[in-house]
Amino acid sequence: MNIPRSFHQALSECGLIAILRGLRPEEAIAIGRALYDAGFRIIEVPLNSPDPLASIRALRDALPADALVGAGTVISAQACADVAAAGGQIVVMPHSDPAVIRAAKAAGMACAPGVATLTEAYAALAAGADILKLFPAEALSPAVLKAWRAVLKPPVALVPVGGITPESIAPYAAAGASGFGLGSALYRPGDSAADVARHAAAFMQAWRLACPGA
C-alpha cells in the first residue's frame, strides 16, 4: 500500500489540493516545498503536463511523508499503474469511469473521480471512490452542493474543482464543501516558487477564515 495515511485525513488537515498543470520536473521540488511550507498536504500533477511522472517522483522523494502526491487528468486504467510506479499515491480523474477507479484502488492509491450529477456520484462511491471531485465547479454552484449534501452526508467528501479562487471558498464551505482543488489561481506554467507561495498564502487565509475549526 502506497498511502501512509488516508486521503480523508490529509484533507481534514488542509482542505486545499494543489493542481500543478504544466509543471516541469526541474521546478517541481521548489514549488512542492513552497506549497508544503504554506500548509498544503495534497499535490496533484495532471498527466497532460510535461513529463508528469518525473515530477510526481521528484515531489514524492522530496516532500515529507505526511504529504500525498499523485496525478490528475487520469483517464485510463493503464495510467494508474504508471502513476503508482512513479510513487504516486492519489489518482484524480476528470470523469467517473468505474474501471479507472478500480484500477487506482487495486494499485493501492486513493481515487477522486470527477462527478457532475448525483447519479455519477453514487456510481463512483459504489466503485470505490475515496472522495468526490465536483467538476466543473463553475457549473455546480454552492446551492447545488448544498442540495447534494442533503443526501451525501459526511464522511463523504465533496471537493469543488474548476475556477476556484480565494473569494469563492467561503460560500462553498458554508454549503458543505470538504475541500477544494486549486488550479490556475494557484499555479500557472512559468510561475516561480515565490509566486506560488504568495498565491498559496492567500488561499490558506481564505480557507482558515471559512473553516476556523479545520
C-alpha positions as YAML, in Angstrom:
chain: A
units: angstrom
residues:
- id: 1
  name: MET
  ca: [0.00, 0.00, 0.00]
- id: 2
  name: ASN
  ca: [1.49, 3.32, -1.09]
- id: 3
  name: ILE
  ca: [-0.68, 5.56, 1.10]
- id: 4
  name: PRO
  ca: [0.81, 6.29, 4.56]
- id: 5
  name: ARG
  ca: [-2.47, 7.79, 5.75]
- id: 6
  name: SER
  ca: [-5.91, 8.30, 4.33]
- id: 7
  name: PHE
  ca: [-6.92, 10.88, 1.77]
- id: 8
  name: HIS
  ca: [-9.64, 11.92, 4.22]
- id: 9
  name: GLN
  ca: [-7.11, 12.54, 6.98]
- id: 10
  name: ALA
  ca: [-4.92, 14.71, 4.77]
- id: 11
  name: LEU
  ca: [-7.96, 16.60, 3.52]
- id: 12
  name: SER
  ca: [-9.17, 17.23, 7.07]
- id: 13
  name: GLU
  ca: [-5.82, 18.79, 7.96]
- id: 14
  name: CYS
  ca: [-5.79, 21.08, 4.94]
- id: 15
  name: GLY
  ca: [-8.71, 21.06, 2.54]
- id: 16
  name: LEU
  ca: [-6.71, 22.61, -0.31]
- id: 17
  name: ILE
  ca: [-5.44, 20.41, -3.14]
- id: 18
  name: ALA
  ca: [-2.76, 21.89, -5.39]
- id: 19
  name: ILE
  ca: [-3.28, 21.16, -9.10]
- id: 20
  name: LEU
  ca: [0.02, 21.87, -10.87]
- id: 21
  name: ARG
  ca: [-0.96, 21.63, -14.53]
- id: 22
  name: GLY
  ca: [2.02, 22.36, -16.75]
- id: 23
  name: LEU
  ca: [4.61, 21.76, -14.01]
- id: 24
  name: ARG
  ca: [8.09, 20.80, -15.28]
- id: 25
  name: PRO
  ca: [10.22, 18.27, -13.40]
- id: 26
  name: GLU
  ca: [13.07, 20.73, -12.90]
- id: 27
  name: GLU
  ca: [10.82, 23.12, -10.95]
- id: 28
  name: ALA
  ca: [8.78, 20.51, -9.10]
- id: 29
  name: ILE
  ca: [10.80, 20.34, -5.89]
- id: 30
  name: ALA
  ca: [10.99, 24.10, -5.29]
- id: 31
  name: ILE
  ca: [7.27, 24.57, -5.94]
- id: 32
  name: GLY
  ca: [6.34, 21.50, -3.95]
- id: 33
  name: ARG
  ca: [8.32, 22.71, -0.95]
- id: 34
  name: ALA
  ca: [6.74, 26.15, -1.19]
- id: 35
  name: LEU
  ca: [3.31, 24.55, -1.07]
- id: 36
  name: TYR
  ca: [4.23, 22.25, 1.80]
- id: 37
  name: ASP
  ca: [5.65, 25.15, 3.80]
- id: 38
  name: ALA
  ca: [2.38, 27.04, 3.21]
- id: 39
  name: GLY
  ca: [0.45, 24.14, 4.74]
- id: 40
  name: PHE
  ca: [-0.65, 22.15, 1.68]
- id: 41
  name: ARG
  ca: [-0.59, 18.39, 2.11]
- id: 42
  name: ILE
  ca: [-2.07, 17.14, -1.19]
- id: 43
  name: ILE
  ca: [-0.41, 17.85, -4.54]
- id: 44
  name: GLU
  ca: [-1.60, 16.71, -7.96]
- id: 45
  name: VAL
  ca: [0.34, 16.81, -11.23]
- id: 46
  name: PRO
  ca: [-2.03, 16.40, -14.22]
- id: 47
  name: LEU
  ca: [-0.85, 13.85, -16.75]
- id: 48
  name: ASN
  ca: [-1.08, 16.38, -19.56]
- id: 49
  name: SER
  ca: [1.89, 18.22, -18.04]
- id: 50
  name: PRO
  ca: [5.46, 17.89, -19.39]
- id: 51
  name: ASP
  ca: [6.93, 14.57, -18.14]
- id: 52
  name: PRO
  ca: [4.41, 14.34, -15.29]
- id: 53
  name: LEU
  ca: [5.66, 11.04, -13.90]
- id: 54
  name: ALA
  ca: [9.11, 12.54, -13.35]
- id: 55
  name: SER
  ca: [7.54, 15.45, -11.47]
- id: 56
  name: ILE
  ca: [5.50, 13.06, -9.34]
- id: 57
  name: ARG
  ca: [8.61, 11.06, -8.47]
- id: 58
  name: ALA
  ca: [10.57, 14.22, -7.64]
- id: 59
  name: LEU
  ca: [7.80, 15.52, -5.38]
- id: 60
  name: ARG
  ca: [7.32, 12.20, -3.62]
- id: 61
  name: ASP
  ca: [11.03, 11.84, -2.95]
- id: 62
  name: ALA
  ca: [11.46, 15.44, -1.76]
- id: 63
  name: LEU
  ca: [8.43, 16.03, 0.45]
- id: 64
  name: PRO
  ca: [7.79, 14.68, 3.96]
- id: 65
  name: ALA
  ca: [5.76, 11.53, 4.41]
- id: 66
  name: ASP
  ca: [2.63, 13.39, 5.52]
- id: 67
  name: ALA
  ca: [2.26, 14.90, 2.04]
- id: 68
  name: LEU
  ca: [0.22, 12.98, -0.54]
- id: 69
  name: VAL
  ca: [1.38, 13.24, -4.14]
- id: 70
  name: GLY
  ca: [-0.34, 11.94, -7.23]
- id: 71
  name: ALA
  ca: [-1.70, 12.50, -10.70]
- id: 72
  name: GLY
  ca: [-4.63, 14.33, -12.21]
- id: 73
  name: THR
  ca: [-6.35, 14.01, -15.58]
- id: 74
  name: VAL
  ca: [-6.09, 10.23, -15.29]
- id: 75
  name: ILE
  ca: [-8.37, 8.75, -17.93]
- id: 76
  name: SER
  ca: [-7.21, 5.13, -18.34]
- id: 77
  name: ALA
  ca: [-6.62, 2.12, -16.14]
- id: 78
  name: GLN
  ca: [-3.10, 1.69, -17.58]
- id: 79
  name: ALA
  ca: [-2.22, 5.19, -16.47]
- id: 80
  name: CYS
  ca: [-2.96, 4.17, -12.88]
- id: 81
  name: ALA
  ca: [-0.20, 1.57, -13.00]
- id: 82
  name: ASP
  ca: [2.22, 4.16, -14.39]
- id: 83
  name: VAL
  ca: [1.35, 6.64, -11.64]
- id: 84
  name: ALA
  ca: [1.81, 4.02, -8.93]
- id: 85
  name: ALA
  ca: [5.20, 3.04, -10.38]
- id: 86
  name: ALA
  ca: [6.27, 6.69, -10.15]
- id: 87
  name: GLY
  ca: [5.43, 6.77, -6.45]
- id: 88
  name: GLY
  ca: [2.01, 8.36, -6.83]
- id: 89
  name: GLN
  ca: [-0.47, 7.91, -4.02]
- id: 90
  name: ILE
  ca: [-3.61, 9.50, -5.46]
- id: 91
  name: VAL
  ca: [-5.44, 9.45, -8.78]
- id: 92
  name: VAL
  ca: [-7.69, 12.35, -9.73]
- id: 93
  name: MET
  ca: [-9.98, 12.00, -12.73]
- id: 94
  name: PRO
  ca: [-11.98, 14.45, -14.86]
- id: 95
  name: HIS
  ca: [-14.71, 11.82, -15.24]
- id: 96
  name: SER
  ca: [-16.17, 8.84, -13.38]
- id: 97
  name: ASP
  ca: [-15.12, 5.63, -15.12]
- id: 98
  name: PRO
  ca: [-15.52, 2.69, -12.71]
- id: 99
  name: ALA
  ca: [-12.71, 0.80, -14.44]
- id: 100
  name: VAL
  ca: [-10.24, 3.60, -13.68]
- id: 101
  name: ILE
  ca: [-11.44, 3.87, -10.08]
- id: 102
  name: ARG
  ca: [-11.00, 0.13, -9.58]
- id: 103
  name: ALA
  ca: [-7.55, 0.21, -11.19]
- id: 104
  name: ALA
  ca: [-6.43, 3.02, -8.89]
- id: 105
  name: LYS
  ca: [-7.65, 1.17, -5.83]
- id: 106
  name: ALA
  ca: [-6.08, -2.10, -6.99]
- id: 107
  name: ALA
  ca: [-2.75, -0.27, -7.31]
- id: 108
  name: GLY
  ca: [-3.01, 0.91, -3.70]
- id: 109
  name: MET
  ca: [-3.88, 4.51, -4.44]
- id: 110
  name: ALA
  ca: [-6.69, 6.80, -3.34]
- id: 111
  name: CYS
  ca: [-9.06, 7.97, -6.07]
- id: 112
  name: ALA
  ca: [-11.04, 11.16, -6.67]
- id: 113
  name: PRO
  ca: [-13.27, 10.84, -9.75]
- id: 114
  name: GLY
  ca: [-14.96, 13.84, -11.30]
- id: 115
  name: VAL
  ca: [-18.74, 13.88, -10.96]
- id: 116
  name: ALA
  ca: [-21.36, 16.37, -12.11]
- id: 117
  name: THR
  ca: [-24.60, 14.58, -11.13]
- id: 118
  name: LEU
  ca: [-25.84, 12.61, -8.15]
- id: 119
  name: THR
  ca: [-26.13, 9.52, -10.35]
- id: 120
  name: GLU
  ca: [-22.42, 9.77, -11.17]
- id: 121
  name: ALA
  ca: [-21.63, 10.44, -7.52]
- id: 122
  name: TYR
  ca: [-23.34, 7.32, -6.25]
- id: 123
  name: ALA
  ca: [-21.85, 5.17, -9.02]
- id: 124
  name: ALA
  ca: [-18.36, 6.46, -8.18]
- id: 125
  name: LEU
  ca: [-18.81, 5.68, -4.49]
- id: 126
  name: ALA
  ca: [-20.01, 2.19, -5.35]
- id: 127
  name: ALA
  ca: [-16.86, 1.66, -7.44]
- id: 128
  name: GLY
  ca: [-14.65, 2.62, -4.50]
- id: 129
  name: ALA
  ca: [-14.05, 6.37, -4.80]
- id: 130
  name: ASP
  ca: [-12.41, 7.94, -1.77]
- id: 131
  name: ILE
  ca: [-13.64, 11.50, -2.38]
- id: 132
  name: LEU
  ca: [-15.85, 13.12, -4.99]
- id: 133
  name: LYS
  ca: [-14.50, 15.89, -7.22]
- id: 134
  name: LEU
  ca: [-17.35, 18.22, -8.20]
- id: 135
  name: PHE
  ca: [-16.30, 19.21, -11.69]
- id: 136
  name: PRO
  ca: [-16.58, 21.69, -13.19]
- id: 137
  name: ALA
  ca: [-17.39, 23.80, -10.16]
- id: 138
  name: GLU
  ca: [-18.39, 26.68, -12.42]
- id: 139
  name: ALA
  ca: [-21.48, 24.60, -13.31]
- id: 140
  name: LEU
  ca: [-22.09, 23.34, -9.76]
- id: 141
  name: SER
  ca: [-22.88, 26.31, -7.55]
- id: 142
  name: PRO
  ca: [-22.85, 26.36, -3.75]
- id: 143
  name: ALA
  ca: [-26.64, 25.92, -3.93]
- id: 144
  name: VAL
  ca: [-26.17, 22.69, -5.88]
- id: 145
  name: LEU
  ca: [-23.57, 21.45, -3.41]
- id: 146
  name: LYS
  ca: [-25.91, 22.22, -0.52]
- id: 147
  name: ALA
  ca: [-28.65, 20.17, -2.19]
- id: 148
  name: TRP
  ca: [-26.23, 17.27, -2.68]
- id: 149
  name: ARG
  ca: [-25.31, 17.44, 1.00]
- id: 150
  name: ALA
  ca: [-28.91, 16.60, 1.88]
- id: 151
  name: VAL
  ca: [-28.27, 13.06, 0.63]
- id: 152
  name: LEU
  ca: [-24.46, 12.76, 0.60]
- id: 153
  name: LYS
  ca: [-23.70, 13.17, 4.28]
- id: 154
  name: PRO
  ca: [-20.21, 13.27, 5.78]
- id: 155
  name: PRO
  ca: [-17.87, 11.42, 5.80]
- id: 156
  name: VAL
  ca: [-18.44, 11.56, 2.03]
- id: 157
  name: ALA
  ca: [-16.03, 14.28, 0.92]
- id: 158
  name: LEU
  ca: [-17.23, 16.76, -1.72]
- id: 159
  name: VAL
  ca: [-14.48, 18.81, -3.34]
- id: 160
  name: PRO
  ca: [-15.32, 21.53, -5.89]
- id: 161
  name: VAL
  ca: [-12.73, 21.92, -8.66]
- id: 162
  name: GLY
  ca: [-12.65, 24.41, -11.51]
- id: 163
  name: GLY
  ca: [-12.35, 28.18, -11.28]
- id: 164
  name: ILE
  ca: [-11.91, 28.24, -7.51]
- id: 165
  name: THR
  ca: [-10.45, 31.49, -6.14]
- id: 166
  name: PRO
  ca: [-9.84, 32.62, -2.56]
- id: 167
  name: GLU
  ca: [-13.09, 34.61, -2.78]
- id: 168
  name: SER
  ca: [-15.20, 31.58, -3.72]
- id: 169
  name: ILE
  ca: [-14.07, 29.37, -0.85]
- id: 170
  name: ALA
  ca: [-16.39, 30.78, 1.84]
- id: 171
  name: PRO
  ca: [-19.73, 30.20, 0.04]
- id: 172
  name: TYR
  ca: [-18.79, 26.66, -0.96]
- id: 173
  name: ALA
  ca: [-17.52, 25.88, 2.55]
- id: 174
  name: ALA
  ca: [-20.78, 27.16, 4.03]
- id: 175
  name: ALA
  ca: [-22.67, 24.85, 1.67]
- id: 176
  name: GLY
  ca: [-20.74, 21.81, 2.88]
- id: 177
  name: ALA
  ca: [-17.58, 21.52, 0.78]
- id: 178
  name: SER
  ca: [-14.92, 19.30, 2.32]
- id: 179
  name: GLY
  ca: [-12.07, 20.89, 0.40]
- id: 180
  name: PHE
  ca: [-11.10, 22.50, -2.89]
- id: 181
  name: GLY
  ca: [-8.97, 21.68, -5.91]
- id: 182
  name: LEU
  ca: [-6.96, 24.75, -6.91]
- id: 183
  name: GLY
  ca: [-5.70, 25.19, -10.44]
- id: 184
  name: SER
  ca: [-4.64, 28.29, -12.35]
- id: 185
  name: ALA
  ca: [-5.35, 30.70, -9.49]
- id: 186
  name: LEU
  ca: [-2.65, 28.86, -7.53]
- id: 187
  name: TYR
  ca: [-0.18, 27.88, -10.25]
- id: 188
  name: ARG
  ca: [0.27, 28.70, -13.91]
- id: 189
  name: PRO
  ca: [3.15, 27.46, -16.06]
- id: 190
  name: GLY
  ca: [6.01, 29.86, -15.62]
- id: 191
  name: ASP
  ca: [5.14, 30.85, -12.06]
- id: 192
  name: SER
  ca: [8.10, 30.81, -9.69]
- id: 193
  name: ALA
  ca: [8.14, 29.16, -6.30]
- id: 194
  name: ALA
  ca: [7.79, 32.64, -4.78]
- id: 195
  name: ASP
  ca: [4.70, 33.29, -6.91]
- id: 196
  name: VAL
  ca: [3.16, 30.02, -5.80]
- id: 197
  name: ALA
  ca: [3.98, 30.72, -2.16]
- id: 198
  name: ARG
  ca: [2.18, 34.06, -2.40]
- id: 199
  name: HIS
  ca: [-0.90, 32.51, -4.03]
- id: 200
  name: ALA
  ca: [-0.87, 29.65, -1.53]
- id: 201
  name: ALA
  ca: [-0.85, 32.07, 1.39]
- id: 202
  name: ALA
  ca: [-3.94, 33.83, 0.05]
- id: 203
  name: PHE
  ca: [-5.78, 30.53, -0.31]
- id: 204
  name: MET
  ca: [-4.73, 29.36, 3.15]
- id: 205
  name: GLN
  ca: [-6.00, 32.60, 4.69]
- id: 206
  name: ALA
  ca: [-9.35, 32.15, 2.93]
- id: 207
  name: TRP
  ca: [-9.55, 28.50, 3.99]
- id: 208
  name: ARG
  ca: [-8.82, 29.26, 7.63]
- id: 209
  name: LEU
  ca: [-11.36, 32.07, 7.72]
- id: 210
  name: ALA
  ca: [-14.04, 29.89, 6.13]
- id: 211
  name: CYS
  ca: [-13.23, 26.79, 8.20]
- id: 212
  name: PRO
  ca: [-11.81, 28.04, 11.52]
- id: 213
  name: GLY
  ca: [-12.05, 24.60, 13.10]
- id: 214
  name: ALA
  ca: [-10.12, 22.89, 10.31]
...
